[in-house]
Short mmCIF file of C-alpha atoms and ligand atoms in Angstrom, two decimals:
data_model
loop_
_atom_site.label_atom_id
_atom_site.label_comp_id
_atom_site.label_asym_id
_atom_site.label_seq_id
_atom_site.Cartn_x
_atom_site.Cartn_y
_atom_site.Cartn_z
CA MET G 1 -15.28 4.09 16.53
CA GLU G 2 -15.57 0.48 18.17
CA ILE G 3 -13.46 -2.11 15.72
CA SER G 4 -13.07 -5.52 17.37
CA LYS G 5 -9.82 -6.99 18.23
CA GLN G 6 -9.78 -9.29 15.79
CA THR G 7 -10.08 -6.94 12.85
CA LEU G 8 -7.39 -4.73 14.77
CA SER G 9 -4.91 -7.19 14.58
CA ARG G 10 -5.58 -8.09 11.48
CA LEU G 11 -5.29 -4.70 10.13
CA TYR G 12 -2.23 -4.39 12.21
CA GLU G 13 -0.55 -7.31 10.39
CA GLN G 14 -1.36 -5.54 6.97
CA MET G 15 0.52 -2.06 8.30
CA LEU G 16 3.52 -4.45 9.83
CA LEU G 17 3.61 -6.49 5.89
CA ILE G 18 3.87 -2.42 4.10
CA ARG G 19 6.67 -1.69 6.30
CA SER G 20 8.90 -4.55 6.37
CA PHE G 21 7.62 -4.74 2.55
CA GLU G 22 8.76 -1.29 2.27
CA THR G 23 11.85 -1.74 4.05
CA ALA G 24 12.88 -4.69 1.71
CA SER G 25 11.98 -2.13 -1.14
CA GLU G 26 14.48 0.28 -0.12
CA ARG G 27 17.22 -2.63 -0.06
CA GLU G 28 16.64 -3.78 -3.30
CA TYR G 29 16.60 -0.73 -4.90
CA LYS G 30 20.11 0.17 -3.43
CA ALA G 31 21.10 -3.53 -4.70
CA ALA G 32 19.89 -2.39 -8.30
CA LEU G 33 17.35 -5.24 -8.48
CA ILE G 34 14.52 -3.06 -8.79
CA GLY G 35 14.39 0.06 -11.58
CA GLY G 36 13.12 2.91 -12.40
CA TYR G 37 11.73 4.99 -8.92
CA CYS G 38 10.31 3.83 -6.08
CA HIS G 39 8.56 5.72 -3.65
CA LEU G 40 8.01 4.30 -0.07
CA SER G 41 4.95 5.11 2.07
CA SER G 42 6.83 4.10 5.23
CA GLY G 43 4.52 6.35 8.13
CA GLN G 44 1.87 6.19 6.22
CA GLU G 45 0.03 2.74 6.49
CA ALA G 46 -2.74 3.73 8.85
CA ALA G 47 -4.31 6.06 6.04
CA THR G 48 -3.36 3.17 3.78
CA VAL G 49 -5.05 0.07 5.29
CA GLY G 50 -7.61 2.11 6.97
CA SER G 51 -9.28 4.05 4.14
CA THR G 52 -8.72 0.45 1.73
CA TYR G 53 -10.95 -1.41 4.60
CA ALA G 54 -13.52 0.56 4.17
CA LEU G 55 -13.96 -0.68 0.64
CA GLU G 56 -16.29 -3.24 -0.56
CA ALA G 57 -15.08 -6.02 -2.86
CA ASP G 58 -16.47 -4.35 -5.94
CA ASP G 59 -16.07 -1.04 -5.38
CA ARG G 60 -12.72 1.08 -7.40
CA LEU G 61 -9.27 1.98 -5.92
CA ILE G 62 -7.17 4.30 -7.76
CA THR G 63 -3.92 5.93 -6.70
CA GLY G 64 -0.96 7.77 -7.22
CA TYR G 65 2.16 6.34 -7.56
CA ARG G 66 3.15 6.03 -3.93
CA CYS G 67 1.34 2.91 -4.25
CA HIS G 68 2.59 -0.47 -2.84
CA GLY G 69 0.82 -0.07 0.57
CA PHE G 70 -2.50 0.44 -1.13
CA ALA G 71 -1.91 -2.57 -3.43
CA LEU G 72 -0.96 -5.16 -0.41
CA ALA G 73 -3.92 -3.68 1.70
CA ARG G 74 -6.34 -4.11 -1.69
CA GLY G 75 -5.03 -7.96 -1.49
CA VAL G 76 -2.55 -8.29 -3.76
CA PRO G 77 -0.10 -10.65 -3.21
CA PRO G 78 3.12 -9.22 -1.98
CA GLU G 79 4.89 -11.77 -4.74
CA ALA G 80 3.23 -9.82 -7.60
CA VAL G 81 3.97 -6.79 -5.99
CA MET G 82 7.35 -7.24 -5.50
CA ALA G 83 7.91 -9.11 -9.12
CA GLU G 84 6.18 -6.05 -10.27
CA LEU G 85 9.32 -3.82 -8.84
CA PHE G 86 11.63 -6.27 -10.30
CA GLY G 87 10.09 -5.64 -13.64
CA ARG G 88 9.15 -10.01 -14.02
CA ALA G 89 6.67 -11.41 -16.12
CA GLY G 90 4.71 -12.87 -12.26
CA GLY G 91 4.06 -8.90 -11.58
CA CYS G 92 0.58 -7.86 -10.83
CA ALA G 93 1.27 -5.36 -13.92
CA HIS G 94 3.05 -8.47 -15.56
CA GLY G 95 6.46 -6.30 -15.13
CA ARG G 96 5.32 -3.65 -17.19
CA GLY G 97 4.29 -1.35 -15.31
CA GLY G 98 7.11 -1.24 -12.09
CA SER G 99 6.65 0.31 -8.72
CA MET G 100 4.54 3.61 -10.02
CA HIS G 101 2.11 1.44 -12.17
CA LEU G 102 0.84 -1.51 -10.09
CA LEU G 103 -2.16 -2.90 -11.15
CA ASP G 104 -5.11 -5.48 -10.27
CA VAL G 105 -8.47 -4.92 -11.94
CA GLY G 106 -9.38 -8.12 -10.27
CA ARG G 107 -9.56 -6.58 -7.15
CA GLY G 108 -10.75 -3.78 -8.08
CA TYR G 109 -7.19 -1.76 -7.98
CA PHE G 110 -7.06 -0.07 -11.05
CA GLY G 111 -3.72 1.20 -10.26
CA GLY G 112 -0.75 3.30 -9.98
CA TRP G 113 -0.13 6.69 -11.58
CA GLY G 114 3.20 8.01 -12.09
CA ILE G 115 1.96 11.56 -13.58
CA VAL G 116 0.79 13.68 -10.44
CA ALA G 117 -3.20 13.91 -10.45
CA GLY G 118 -3.38 11.80 -13.80
CA GLN G 119 -5.09 9.21 -11.99
CA LEU G 120 -8.35 12.33 -10.88
CA PRO G 121 -9.60 12.56 -14.27
CA ILE G 122 -9.76 8.20 -14.63
CA ALA G 123 -11.44 8.09 -11.25
CA THR G 124 -13.98 10.87 -12.17
CA GLY G 125 -14.26 8.23 -15.52
CA LEU G 126 -14.48 5.45 -13.34
CA ALA G 127 -17.35 6.64 -11.05
CA LEU G 128 -19.30 7.97 -14.06
CA ALA G 129 -18.87 4.47 -15.58
CA LEU G 130 -21.00 3.29 -12.58
CA VAL G 131 -23.07 5.47 -12.65
CA ARG G 132 -24.22 4.60 -16.17
CA GLN G 133 -23.94 0.97 -15.58
CA GLN G 134 -26.51 1.55 -12.65
CA ARG G 135 -24.19 0.18 -9.74
CA ARG G 136 -24.14 0.88 -6.81
CA GLN G 137 -20.39 1.22 -5.92
CA CYS G 138 -18.06 3.68 -5.44
CA VAL G 139 -14.58 5.36 -6.65
CA LEU G 140 -11.44 5.73 -3.81
CA CYS G 141 -9.35 7.94 -5.68
CA GLU G 142 -5.90 8.56 -3.79
CA LEU G 143 -3.72 11.69 -4.07
CA GLY G 144 -1.33 13.46 -2.65
CA ASP G 145 -1.13 17.06 -1.27
CA GLY G 146 0.87 17.82 -4.10
CA ALA G 147 -1.61 17.04 -6.46
CA VAL G 148 -4.32 19.59 -5.23
CA ASN G 149 -2.63 22.66 -7.12
CA MET G 150 -3.14 20.60 -10.33
CA GLY G 151 -5.60 21.52 -12.96
CA ALA G 152 -7.27 17.91 -13.12
CA TRP G 153 -7.88 18.37 -9.75
CA HIS G 154 -10.36 21.29 -10.00
CA GLU G 155 -11.58 19.92 -13.38
CA SER G 156 -12.25 16.31 -11.75
CA LEU G 157 -13.62 17.54 -8.79
CA ASN G 158 -15.96 20.06 -10.40
CA LEU G 159 -17.37 17.45 -12.71
CA ALA G 160 -17.85 14.89 -9.32
CA SER G 161 -19.79 17.50 -8.13
CA VAL G 162 -21.79 18.77 -11.12
CA TRP G 163 -22.86 14.97 -12.03
CA GLN G 164 -23.25 13.89 -8.60
CA LEU G 165 -20.70 10.83 -9.30
CA PRO G 166 -19.74 8.48 -6.13
CA VAL G 167 -16.31 9.29 -6.03
CA VAL G 168 -14.30 9.95 -2.76
CA PHE G 169 -10.97 12.37 -3.50
CA LEU G 170 -8.55 10.93 -0.76
CA VAL G 171 -5.94 13.08 -0.36
CA MET G 172 -2.82 12.04 1.88
CA ASN G 173 -1.01 15.17 3.45
CA ASN G 174 2.20 14.05 3.87
CA GLU G 175 3.04 17.78 4.61
CA TYR G 176 5.49 17.28 1.21
CA GLY G 177 5.17 17.29 -2.12
CA MET G 178 8.98 16.27 -3.30
CA GLY G 179 11.28 18.56 -0.84
CA THR G 180 8.06 21.48 -1.39
CA SER G 181 5.96 22.20 1.95
CA VAL G 182 2.35 22.58 1.69
CA GLU G 183 3.18 26.10 2.91
CA ARG G 184 5.16 26.72 0.50
CA ALA G 185 2.89 25.36 -2.11
CA SER G 186 -0.71 25.60 -1.31
CA ALA G 187 -2.42 29.21 -0.34
CA VAL G 188 -5.30 27.31 1.65
CA THR G 189 -2.88 24.63 3.96
CA ASP G 190 -6.42 22.90 5.01
CA LEU G 191 -6.44 21.22 1.50
CA HIS G 192 -10.21 19.69 2.30
CA GLN G 193 -11.39 23.42 2.09
CA ARG G 194 -10.67 23.59 -1.21
CA ALA G 195 -14.02 21.13 -1.79
CA ALA G 196 -16.01 24.03 -0.76
CA ALA G 197 -15.17 25.80 -4.05
CA TYR G 198 -17.35 23.11 -5.46
CA GLY G 199 -19.85 22.49 -3.32
CA MET G 200 -18.63 19.49 -2.01
CA ARG G 201 -18.44 17.56 1.26
CA SER G 202 -15.27 17.17 2.80
CA GLU G 203 -13.44 16.62 5.75
CA ARG G 204 -9.60 16.55 7.69
CA ILE G 205 -8.33 14.29 9.83
CA ASP G 206 -5.26 12.53 11.42
CA GLY G 207 -4.20 9.99 8.84
CA ASN G 208 -2.41 8.29 11.62
CA ASP G 209 -5.46 7.22 14.10
CA LEU G 210 -6.65 4.01 12.28
CA PRO G 211 -10.23 3.82 13.54
CA ALA G 212 -10.84 7.46 12.94
CA VAL G 213 -9.40 6.54 9.49
CA ILE G 214 -11.57 3.77 8.84
CA GLU G 215 -14.69 5.78 10.55
CA ALA G 216 -14.39 8.28 8.19
CA THR G 217 -13.70 6.89 5.15
CA SER G 218 -16.80 4.51 5.93
CA ASP G 219 -19.01 7.57 5.93
CA LEU G 220 -17.52 8.69 2.90
CA THR G 221 -18.08 6.08 0.70
CA ALA G 222 -21.71 4.66 1.63
CA ALA G 223 -22.82 8.75 1.15
CA ALA G 224 -20.91 7.91 -2.14
CA ARG G 225 -22.62 4.65 -2.86
CA ASP G 226 -25.78 5.19 -1.10
CA ASP G 227 -26.89 8.94 -2.06
CA ARG G 228 -24.12 9.68 -5.21
CA THR G 229 -22.35 11.78 -2.70
CA PRO G 230 -18.74 13.09 -3.92
CA SER G 231 -16.43 13.88 -1.34
CA VAL G 232 -13.03 15.01 -0.02
CA LEU G 233 -11.13 13.26 2.59
CA GLU G 234 -7.62 14.44 3.85
CA LEU G 235 -6.14 12.60 6.07
CA VAL G 236 -2.80 14.28 7.54
CA THR G 237 -0.11 12.10 7.94
CA TYR G 238 3.76 12.15 7.27
CA ARG G 239 6.34 9.87 5.17
CA PHE G 240 9.21 9.01 7.38
CA ARG G 241 11.55 8.47 4.10
CA GLY G 242 12.14 10.54 1.28
CA HIS G 243 10.75 11.26 -1.94
CA SER G 244 11.93 8.57 -3.46
CA VAL G 245 14.42 6.18 -2.31
CA ALA G 246 17.08 8.18 -4.02
CA ASP G 247 15.94 11.10 -1.67
CA PRO G 248 17.29 10.85 1.62
CA GLY G 249 14.71 13.13 2.72
CA LEU G 250 16.95 15.65 4.80
CA SER G 251 17.82 18.60 2.56
CA TYR G 252 14.04 19.99 3.27
CA ARG G 253 13.50 19.14 6.74
CA THR G 254 15.33 18.55 9.82
CA THR G 255 16.30 15.40 11.60
CA GLU G 256 14.32 16.59 14.70
CA GLU G 257 11.02 17.01 12.86
CA ILE G 258 11.55 13.48 11.64
CA ALA G 259 12.33 12.31 15.51
CA GLU G 260 9.49 14.15 15.96
CA HIS G 261 6.83 12.39 13.91
CA ALA G 262 8.48 8.83 14.52
CA LYS G 263 6.99 9.42 18.13
CA HIS G 264 3.51 9.55 16.38
CA ASP G 265 4.39 6.12 14.12
CA PRO G 266 0.83 4.65 13.03
CA LEU G 267 2.57 1.16 13.68
CA GLN G 268 3.15 1.93 17.79
CA ARG G 269 -0.15 3.64 18.19
CA VAL G 270 -2.30 0.29 17.16
CA ARG G 271 0.28 -1.91 18.69
CA ALA G 272 -0.59 0.24 22.17
CA THR G 273 -4.44 -0.17 21.75
CA LEU G 274 -3.90 -4.26 20.86
CA VAL G 275 -1.64 -4.13 23.85
CA ALA G 276 -4.17 -2.31 26.00
CA ALA G 277 -7.18 -4.86 24.80
CA GLY G 278 -4.85 -7.92 26.35
CA VAL G 279 -2.29 -9.00 23.64
CA SER G 280 0.67 -9.78 24.45
CA GLU G 281 3.88 -8.39 23.51
CA ASP G 282 5.11 -11.83 22.41
CA GLU G 283 2.22 -12.13 19.97
CA LEU G 284 2.88 -9.21 18.39
CA ASN G 285 6.19 -9.50 17.85
CA ALA G 286 5.32 -13.19 16.21
CA LEU G 287 3.22 -11.33 13.95
CA ALA G 288 6.08 -8.56 12.86
CA ALA G 289 8.25 -11.66 12.74
CA GLU G 290 5.79 -13.07 10.63
CA ALA G 291 5.39 -10.03 7.73
CA GLU G 292 9.43 -10.12 7.70
CA GLN G 293 9.11 -13.87 6.42
CA ARG G 294 6.46 -13.24 4.07
CA VAL G 295 8.30 -10.05 3.05
CA LEU G 296 11.52 -11.83 2.05
CA ALA G 297 10.02 -15.01 0.74
CA ALA G 298 8.14 -12.46 -1.67
CA VAL G 299 11.65 -11.33 -2.51
CA GLU G 300 13.04 -14.74 -3.34
CA TRP G 301 10.09 -15.21 -5.65
CA ALA G 302 10.88 -12.27 -7.22
CA ARG G 303 14.22 -13.14 -7.63
CA ALA G 304 13.58 -16.19 -9.31
CA ASP G 305 10.29 -15.10 -11.88
CA ALA G 306 11.36 -14.87 -15.01
CA ALA G 307 11.87 -11.17 -17.27
CA PRO G 308 8.51 -11.02 -19.57
CA GLU G 309 9.38 -11.59 -23.26
CA VAL G 310 10.79 -8.64 -25.23
CA SER G 311 8.41 -9.42 -28.16
CA GLU G 312 5.47 -9.55 -25.75
CA LEU G 313 6.04 -5.85 -24.35
CA ALA G 314 3.31 -4.27 -26.13
CA LYS G 315 0.58 -7.04 -25.24
CA GLY G 316 -2.61 -5.57 -23.85
CA MET G 317 -1.01 -1.59 -23.76
CA TYR G 318 -2.96 -0.18 -26.88
CA ALA G 319 -6.71 -0.29 -28.06
CA PRO G 320 -7.86 -2.39 -30.51
CA GLY G 321 -7.62 -0.86 -34.11
CA SER G 322 -4.09 1.49 -33.29
CA ALA G 323 -1.79 -0.74 -35.17
CA ALA G 324 -2.63 1.08 -38.16
CA GLN G 325 -1.71 4.25 -36.28
CA PHE G 326 1.14 2.52 -35.17
CA ALA G 327 2.65 1.58 -38.10
CA GLY G 328 3.59 5.03 -39.79
CA MET G 329 5.75 5.80 -36.67
CA LEU G 330 7.26 2.71 -35.78
CA ALA G 331 9.25 3.40 -39.88
CA GLY G 332 11.56 5.75 -38.40
CA ALA G 333 12.23 4.46 -34.82
CA PRO G 334 15.74 4.98 -33.65
CA PHE G 335 16.07 2.06 -31.50
CA GLY G 336 14.89 -0.96 -33.23
CA GLU G 337 11.06 -0.51 -31.49
CA ARG G 338 9.58 -1.98 -33.94
CA GLU G 339 11.90 -5.00 -34.36
CA LEU G 340 11.76 -5.63 -30.96
CA VAL G 341 8.76 -4.79 -28.73
CA PHE G 342 5.99 -4.63 -31.78
CA ALA G 343 7.88 -7.76 -33.18
CA GLY G 344 4.37 -9.92 -32.14
CA GLY G 345 2.27 -6.70 -33.28
CA LEU G 346 0.65 -4.93 -30.77
CA GLY G 347 -0.50 -8.26 -28.97
CA GLN G 348 -4.27 -7.12 -29.46
C1 TPP U 1 2.60 16.61 -13.78
C2 TPP U 1 3.49 15.82 -13.24
N1 TPP U 1 4.55 17.03 -12.38
C3 TPP U 1 5.59 16.57 -12.07
C4 TPP U 1 5.87 15.07 -11.41
C5 TPP U 1 7.22 15.27 -10.89
N2 TPP U 1 6.22 14.56 -9.50
C6 TPP U 1 6.39 13.20 -9.09
S1 TPP U 1 6.05 13.47 -7.58
C7 TPP U 1 5.69 14.90 -7.37
C8 TPP U 1 5.01 15.50 -5.91
C9 TPP U 1 3.84 15.33 -5.53
O1 TPP U 1 3.88 15.32 -3.97
P1 TPP U 1 2.65 15.01 -3.63
O2 TPP U 1 1.17 15.09 -4.42
O3 TPP U 1 2.53 15.55 -2.46
O4 TPP U 1 2.91 13.18 -3.24
P2 TPP U 1 3.48 12.75 -2.12
O5 TPP U 1 4.81 12.28 -3.92
O6 TPP U 1 3.92 13.36 -1.14
O7 TPP U 1 2.50 10.68 -1.87
C10 TPP U 1 6.42 15.56 -8.33
C11 TPP U 1 6.38 17.01 -8.66
C12 TPP U 1 5.21 14.61 -11.81
N3 TPP U 1 5.60 13.30 -11.95
N4 TPP U 1 3.78 14.66 -12.83
MG1 MG U 2 3.08 14.73 -0.47
#
């Protein structure tokens, strides 16, 4: 697929931003400024940026918890993403979600979900809503190779196919689900083939090949929008870091294996293409320095941002009418939840 030098350069900037962002996230997590879990996507930038690029502004994106890169690629400002990791009020989920639950509905990003495969039924529902509202848009639902062995995967694919819903299930096959390789977990390791069980269109491609990712995602999202054809797109990629920052990632794979994959670093591949297209090394180095500066500024911004008010924590979390249901449960709450979190009611 022909991609202009300008577009490629812009996407390279996004990839650099994500790589720098993940490096900073690891550093700040180890400095205890980020709490909870923190899953990095270094190595998966071409798959992330290329698939998100294929989306139109009104399409819906929904992902698992390895989601910093998707939020950034969808245009969420790095300050708002970093502040969310820090649990600050200015975070893109107002500090309620953290690293795994980024959110920016205004930009068509429906989160960041921490339960493996939990986002699939929601994606299916979002696609059904689009059909009911007679809108031409589609849903792109990212999931990991580990999620294809969950019941929700089968249920969601079946329903999407029966009802012809405009959804593309994007399987990020990074070869491992925590410390378990795809070979150990899946009877059929060409994961996209499972779509055949639901009569669904599917493809498997090199997820580190940016133009190929853009082309495949563009084809499948267009089919979803124009013909309500659901599909599965498997992107074969690799995560350079451990499962989460707490996992060094070395007990279930060798340093040789990681080094071998590093030779196919998607950032280096795009850089080589840009160099071949006449962009100077100096210009490319300047882009990398710029990305790093943007991330450092985001860290400073997040550091200076205020923590959310405790009395506001329940705001926006529950549907109208939930108060009555909660009233009985709150009476016995052992940690003073009623007084702290629910002090201002459910914030409806
Ligand atoms: C239902 C459920 N079971 C187990 C977990 C714990 N868990 C978190 S991530 C993960 C592995 C998922 O791997 P994969 O789908 O390949 O995604 P990746 O981490 O590689 O992006 C597991 C088992 C969970 N969050 N949810
Ligand atoms: Mg995986």
